[in-house]
Coordinates of C-alpha atoms in Angstrom, one line a residue:
X1 CA -0.1 13.1 -22.7
X2 CA -1.9 15.8 -20.7
X3 CA -2.5 15.4 -17.0
X4 CA -5.8 13.8 -16.1
X5 CA -8.6 16.3 -15.3
X6 CA -9.1 17.1 -11.6
X7 CA -12.4 17.4 -9.8
X8 CA -13.5 20.8 -8.4
X9 CA -14.6 20.3 -4.8
X10 CA -16.2 23.8 -4.7
X11 CA -18.8 22.6 -7.2
X12 CA -19.6 19.4 -5.2
X13 CA -19.4 20.1 -1.5
X14 CA -20.7 22.8 0.8
X15 CA -17.8 24.8 2.3
X16 CA -18.4 23.4 5.8
X17 CA -18.4 19.8 4.5
X18 CA -15.2 20.3 2.5
X19 CA -13.5 21.9 5.6
X20 CA -14.6 19.0 7.8
X21 CA -13.4 16.2 5.5
X22 CA -10.1 17.8 4.7
X23 CA -9.2 18.5 8.3
X24 CA -6.1 16.6 9.3
X25 CA -6.3 15.4 12.9
X26 CA -3.1 15.6 15.1
X27 CA -4.1 12.3 16.8
X28 CA -5.9 10.0 14.4
X29 CA -2.9 9.2 12.3
X30 CA -0.8 8.4 15.4
X31 CA -3.7 6.3 16.7
X32 CA -3.9 4.3 13.5
X33 CA -0.2 3.5 13.5
X34 CA -0.5 2.4 17.2
X35 CA -3.6 0.4 16.2
X36 CA -1.8 -1.4 13.4
X37 CA 1.2 -2.4 15.6
X38 CA -1.2 -3.5 18.4
X39 CA -3.0 -5.8 16.0
X40 CA 0.4 -7.1 14.8
X41 CA 1.4 -7.9 18.3
X42 CA -1.8 -9.7 19.2
X43 CA -1.7 -11.8 16.0
X44 CA 1.9 -12.8 16.2
X45 CA 2.1 -13.5 20.0
X46 CA -1.4 -15.0 20.0
X47 CA -0.4 -17.6 17.4
X48 CA 2.8 -18.3 19.3
X49 CA 0.7 -18.9 22.4
X50 CA -1.6 -21.2 20.5
X51 CA 1.4 -23.4 19.5
X52 CA 2.3 -23.7 23.2
X53 CA -1.2 -25.0 23.9
X54 CA -1.2 -27.7 21.3
X55 CA -0.1 -28.4 17.8
X56 CA -3.7 -28.4 16.6
X57 CA -4.4 -25.0 18.1
X58 CA -1.2 -23.8 16.4
X59 CA -2.2 -25.2 13.0
X60 CA -5.6 -23.4 13.3
X61 CA -4.2 -20.1 14.6
X62 CA -1.3 -19.8 12.1
X63 CA -3.2 -19.1 8.9
X64 CA -5.5 -16.7 10.7
X65 CA -2.5 -14.9 12.1
X66 CA -0.8 -14.7 8.7
X67 CA -3.9 -13.2 7.2
X68 CA -4.2 -10.6 10.0
X69 CA -0.5 -9.8 9.9
X70 CA -0.5 -9.4 6.1
X71 CA -3.5 -7.1 6.4
X72 CA -1.8 -4.9 9.0
X73 CA 1.4 -4.9 6.9
X74 CA -0.7 -3.6 4.1
X75 CA -2.3 -1.2 6.6
X76 CA 1.1 0.2 7.5
X77 CA 1.8 0.7 3.8
X78 CA -1.5 2.6 3.4
X79 CA -0.7 4.8 6.3
X80 CA 2.7 5.5 4.8
X81 CA 0.7 6.4 1.6
X82 CA -1.3 8.9 3.7
X83 CA 1.9 10.3 4.9
X84 CA 3.1 10.8 1.3
X85 CA 0.0 13.0 0.9
X86 CA 0.7 14.9 4.2
X87 CA -2.4 13.5 5.8
X88 CA -1.0 11.7 8.9
X89 CA -0.4 14.8 10.9
X90 CA -0.8 18.6 10.4
X91 CA 2.9 19.1 11.3
X92 CA 4.9 18.3 8.2
X93 CA 7.9 17.2 10.2
X94 CA 5.8 14.9 12.4
X95 CA 3.9 13.6 9.3
X96 CA 7.1 12.8 7.5
X97 CA 8.6 10.9 10.5
X98 CA 5.4 8.9 11.0
X99 CA 5.4 8.0 7.3
X100 CA 9.1 7.2 7.1
X101 CA 9.7 5.2 10.2
X102 CA 6.8 3.4 12.0
X103 CA 4.9 2.8 8.8
X104 CA 7.0 3.0 5.7
X105 CA 10.2 1.4 7.0
X106 CA 8.4 -1.6 8.3
X107 CA 7.6 -2.9 4.8
X108 CA 10.7 -1.4 3.0
X109 CA 9.6 1.8 1.4
X110 CA 10.9 5.4 1.3
X111 CA 8.4 8.1 2.0
X112 CA 10.1 10.8 0.0
X113 CA 10.8 8.8 -3.1
X114 CA 7.3 7.2 -2.9
X115 CA 5.8 10.7 -2.6
X116 CA 7.3 11.9 -5.9
X117 CA 6.6 8.6 -7.6
X118 CA 3.0 8.4 -6.4
X119 CA 2.1 12.0 -7.2
X120 CA 3.1 11.2 -10.8
X121 CA 0.6 8.4 -10.7
X122 CA -2.1 10.8 -9.6
X123 CA -1.1 13.4 -12.3
X124 CA -1.2 10.8 -15.2
X125 CA -3.5 8.1 -13.9
X126 CA -3.7 5.3 -16.4
X127 CA -1.9 7.4 -19.0
X128 CA 1.4 6.2 -20.6
X129 CA 3.3 8.3 -18.1
X130 CA 1.7 6.7 -15.1
X131 CA 4.4 4.7 -13.3
X132 CA 1.7 2.3 -11.9
X133 CA 0.3 1.5 -15.4
X134 CA 1.9 -1.9 -15.5
X135 CA -0.2 -3.0 -12.5
X136 CA -3.5 -2.6 -14.3
X137 CA -2.5 -2.9 -18.0
X138 CA -2.5 -6.7 -18.1
X139 CA -6.2 -6.9 -17.2
X140 CA -8.6 -8.4 -18.1
X141 CA -6.7 -11.6 -17.8
X142 CA -7.7 -15.3 -17.5
X143 CA -8.5 -16.9 -14.2
X144 CA -5.6 -19.3 -14.7
X145 CA -3.2 -16.3 -15.0
X146 CA -4.6 -14.7 -11.8
X147 CA -4.3 -18.0 -10.0
X148 CA -0.6 -18.3 -11.1
X149 CA 0.0 -14.8 -9.7
X150 CA -1.7 -15.7 -6.4
X151 CA 0.5 -18.8 -6.1
X152 CA 3.6 -16.8 -6.7
X153 CA 2.6 -14.4 -4.0
X154 CA 1.6 -17.1 -1.4
X155 CA 4.8 -19.2 -2.1
X156 CA 7.1 -16.2 -1.6
X157 CA 8.3 -16.0 -5.2
X158 CA 7.1 -12.4 -5.7
X159 CA 8.7 -11.3 -2.4
X160 CA 12.0 -13.0 -3.3
X161 CA 12.1 -11.3 -6.7
X162 CA 11.2 -7.9 -5.3
X163 CA 13.6 -8.0 -2.4
X164 CA 16.5 -9.5 -4.4
X165 CA 16.3 -6.7 -6.9
X166 CA 15.8 -4.1 -4.1
X167 CA 18.8 -5.5 -2.2
X168 CA 21.0 -5.7 -5.3
X169 CA 20.2 -2.0 -5.9
X170 CA 20.9 -1.2 -2.3
X171 CA 24.3 -2.9 -2.5
X172 CA 25.2 -0.8 -5.5
X173 CA 24.0 2.3 -3.5
X174 CA 26.0 1.3 -0.5
X175 CA 29.1 0.9 -2.6
X176 CA 28.5 4.4 -4.0
X177 CA 28.1 5.9 -0.6
X178 CA 31.3 4.3 0.7
X179 CA 33.2 5.4 -2.4
X180 CA 31.8 8.9 -2.3
X181 CA 30.3 8.6 -5.7
X182 CA 27.8 11.3 -6.7
X183 CA 25.2 11.5 -9.5
X184 CA 24.4 14.5 -11.6
X185 CA 21.6 17.0 -10.9
X186 CA 19.1 15.0 -13.0
X187 CA 19.8 11.9 -10.8
X188 CA 18.4 13.7 -7.8
X189 CA 14.9 13.3 -9.2
X190 CA 15.1 9.6 -9.3
X191 CA 12.1 8.0 -7.6
X192 CA 12.8 4.3 -8.1
X193 CA 13.2 3.7 -4.4
X194 CA 9.6 4.6 -4.0
X195 CA 8.4 1.7 -6.2
X196 CA 9.1 -1.0 -3.6
X197 CA 5.4 -1.6 -2.9
X198 CA 4.4 -1.5 -6.5
X199 CA 6.7 -4.0 -8.2
X200 CA 4.3 -6.9 -8.8
X201 CA 4.4 -6.9 -12.6
X202 CA 7.3 -8.6 -14.3
X203 CA 8.3 -5.4 -16.0
X204 CA 8.3 -3.6 -12.7
X205 CA 10.3 -6.3 -10.8
X206 CA 12.9 -6.4 -13.5
X207 CA 13.3 -2.7 -13.9
X208 CA 16.7 -1.5 -12.8
X209 CA 17.4 1.5 -10.5
X210 CA 17.9 4.4 -12.9
X211 CA 21.1 5.9 -11.5
X212 CA 23.5 6.3 -8.6
X213 CA 21.3 8.6 -6.5
X214 CA 18.4 6.2 -6.9
X215 CA 20.6 3.3 -5.7
X216 CA 21.8 5.3 -2.7
X217 CA 18.3 6.1 -1.7
X218 CA 17.5 2.4 -2.1
X219 CA 20.4 1.6 0.2
X220 CA 19.1 3.9 2.9
X221 CA 15.6 2.5 2.4
X222 CA 16.8 -1.1 2.9
X223 CA 18.9 0.1 5.9
X224 CA 15.8 1.4 7.6
X225 CA 13.9 -1.7 6.7
X226 CA 16.5 -4.0 8.2
X227 CA 16.8 -1.8 11.3
X228 CA 13.0 -2.1 11.9
X229 CA 13.3 -5.9 11.4
X230 CA 16.0 -6.1 14.0
X231 CA 13.8 -4.2 16.5
X232 CA 11.0 -6.6 15.9
X233 CA 13.3 -9.6 16.3
X234 CA 14.6 -8.2 19.6
X235 CA 11.1 -7.6 20.9
X236 CA 10.1 -11.1 19.8
X237 CA 13.1 -12.8 21.5
X238 CA 12.6 -10.7 24.6
X239 CA 9.0 -11.5 25.2
X240 CA 8.5 -15.0 23.6
X241 CA 11.1 -16.3 21.2
X242 CA 11.6 -16.7 17.5
X243 CA 8.1 -17.6 16.5
X244 CA 6.3 -14.2 16.6
X245 CA 9.0 -12.6 14.4
X246 CA 9.0 -15.6 12.1
X247 CA 5.3 -15.2 11.6
X248 CA 5.7 -11.5 10.8
X249 CA 8.4 -12.4 8.2
X250 CA 6.4 -15.2 6.6
X251 CA 3.3 -12.9 6.3
X252 CA 5.5 -10.2 4.7
X253 CA 6.6 -12.7 2.1
X254 CA 3.2 -14.3 1.5
X255 CA -0.2 -12.8 2.5
X256 CA 1.0 -9.2 2.3
X257 CA 2.0 -9.8 -1.3
X258 CA -1.3 -11.3 -2.2
X259 CA -3.3 -8.6 -0.4
X260 CA -1.2 -5.9 -2.0
X261 CA -1.9 -7.4 -5.4
X262 CA -5.6 -7.6 -4.9
X263 CA -5.7 -4.0 -3.7
X264 CA -3.7 -2.9 -6.7
X265 CA -6.1 -4.7 -9.1
X266 CA -9.2 -3.3 -7.4
X267 CA -8.0 0.3 -7.6
X268 CA -7.6 0.7 -11.4
X269 CA -7.8 -2.6 -13.4
X270 CA -10.6 -2.5 -16.0
X271 CA -11.8 1.0 -15.2
X272 CA -12.9 3.4 -17.9
X273 CA -10.2 5.9 -17.0
X274 CA -10.0 8.9 -19.2
X275 CA -8.5 12.4 -18.8
X276 CA -11.8 14.1 -19.4
X277 CA -13.7 12.6 -16.6
X278 CA -12.2 12.7 -13.0
X279 CA -15.0 10.3 -11.8
X280 CA -13.6 7.5 -14.0
X281 CA -10.0 7.5 -12.7
X282 CA -10.3 4.8 -10.0
X283 CA -12.6 2.3 -8.4
X284 CA -14.3 2.2 -5.1
X285 CA -15.0 -1.2 -3.7
X286 CA -17.3 -1.8 -0.7
X287 CA -15.6 -3.9 2.0
X288 CA -17.0 -6.1 4.8
X289 CA -15.2 -7.0 8.0
X290 CA -13.0 -9.7 6.5
X291 CA -11.9 -7.4 3.6
X292 CA -11.2 -4.5 6.0
X293 CA -9.0 -6.9 8.0
X294 CA -7.0 -8.0 4.9
X295 CA -7.2 -6.3 1.5
X296 CA -8.8 -3.1 2.5
X297 CA -7.4 -1.7 5.8
X298 CA -7.9 2.0 6.8
X299 CA -10.5 2.7 4.2
X300 CA -8.2 2.2 1.2
X301 CA -11.2 0.7 -0.6
X302 CA -12.5 4.3 -1.2
X303 CA -10.0 4.8 -4.0
X304 CA -12.2 6.8 -6.3
X305 CA -12.8 9.4 -3.6
X306 CA -9.0 9.5 -3.0
X307 CA -8.3 10.2 -6.6
X308 CA -11.0 12.8 -6.8
X309 CA -9.8 14.6 -3.6
X310 CA -6.2 13.8 -2.6
X311 CA -6.4 16.1 0.4
X312 CA -8.9 13.9 2.3
X313 CA -7.4 11.8 5.1
X314 CA -8.2 8.1 4.9
X315 CA -10.5 8.3 7.9
X316 CA -12.7 10.9 6.2
X317 CA -13.1 9.0 2.9
X318 CA -16.3 7.2 4.0
X319 CA -17.9 10.6 4.8
X320 CA -16.7 11.9 1.4
X321 CA -18.3 8.8 -0.2
X322 CA -21.6 9.5 1.6
X323 CA -21.6 13.2 0.6
X324 CA -21.0 12.2 -3.0
X325 CA -23.9 9.8 -2.9
X326 CA -26.1 12.5 -1.3
X327 CA -25.3 14.8 -4.2
X328 CA -26.0 12.0 -6.8
X329 CA -22.5 11.4 -7.9
X330 CA -22.3 7.7 -7.3
X331 CA -23.9 7.0 -10.7
X332 CA -20.8 8.6 -12.3
X333 CA -18.3 6.5 -10.3
X334 CA -17.0 3.0 -10.7
X335 CA -18.2 1.2 -7.6
X336 CA -18.2 -2.6 -6.9
X337 CA -20.1 -4.3 -4.2
X338 CA -17.1 -6.4 -3.0
X339 CA -13.7 -7.6 -3.9
X340 CA -14.9 -10.9 -5.3
X341 CA -17.0 -8.9 -7.8
X342 CA -13.8 -7.0 -8.8
X343 CA -11.9 -10.3 -9.4
X344 CA -14.7 -11.7 -11.5
X345 CA -14.7 -8.5 -13.6
X346 CA -11.0 -8.5 -14.2
X347 CA -10.8 -12.2 -15.3
X348 CA -12.0 -13.7 -18.5
X349 CA -12.2 -17.2 -19.9
X350 CA -9.3 -18.2 -22.2
X351 CA -9.9 -17.6 -25.9
X352 CA -11.2 -20.7 -27.6

């Protein structure tokens, strides 16, 4: 199918406004990554401190910490996503390092593979060629089905399936690296290693790595992921013990998976996407403090604006939203008042 139609910012924004919202700061991306890791440290070490005070304080602090940690893990993924668009830093080299190491590697994704994969999603949003179509295609669904998905996320089942397939592919890639195997020229285009954060549908989880080069990229991705986990473990043991790292790992296997799913659902499920109307390609969802701390970190909730104008950094998306409203474009957009409203919209009662 043809690529979805793009919006023309020149017909929407004044030149000075467009220049302002597309300016990439040399400091804000770095600050956001530092902010994410600072919140991670306070949540993990804070909960560990609570357990030292009393078992009751620990029981109260732990679910709060897991929610905060899962939200910042999603936040690091969102910042990696900004890096895939070249929006973390005006220097391409610095941008790619920030997106590959302190953000992408923490949750097990490869910036470069994700970039190619994700730009295909933008080009063919909700079309058959969209690699993310399986995330929204099952909706609307029943509440019972959504609850089952949430249970799988919070019990670690989704994490285990994702990582077991990713690690199996990585093992195949490591064997290829050690044996000196090489794929053909077509293999170089494989982007399967970039799907790590988008394998929540059964078809996605079970999809094999396409070829040797994809497996080798996955091996390097998993290597970076494990290296970052070793650093976090060393920091945890140096300053406190096992518990902060254990909380990080449990959040990665549970709350992160749930928040990632809700974010994926909110962005495209049950939208009226069509190639002729760029304002219908995605959904914007307003977020309060709790939602910004969990399912909507770093302004990811302004997803319609992101699809309309990929060159706008995440910290400028609220201003883009306001400018669109000023020009009367909100009526053309899919906007929900909160994430509960989205979940109600994408669920339906079972057929009688």
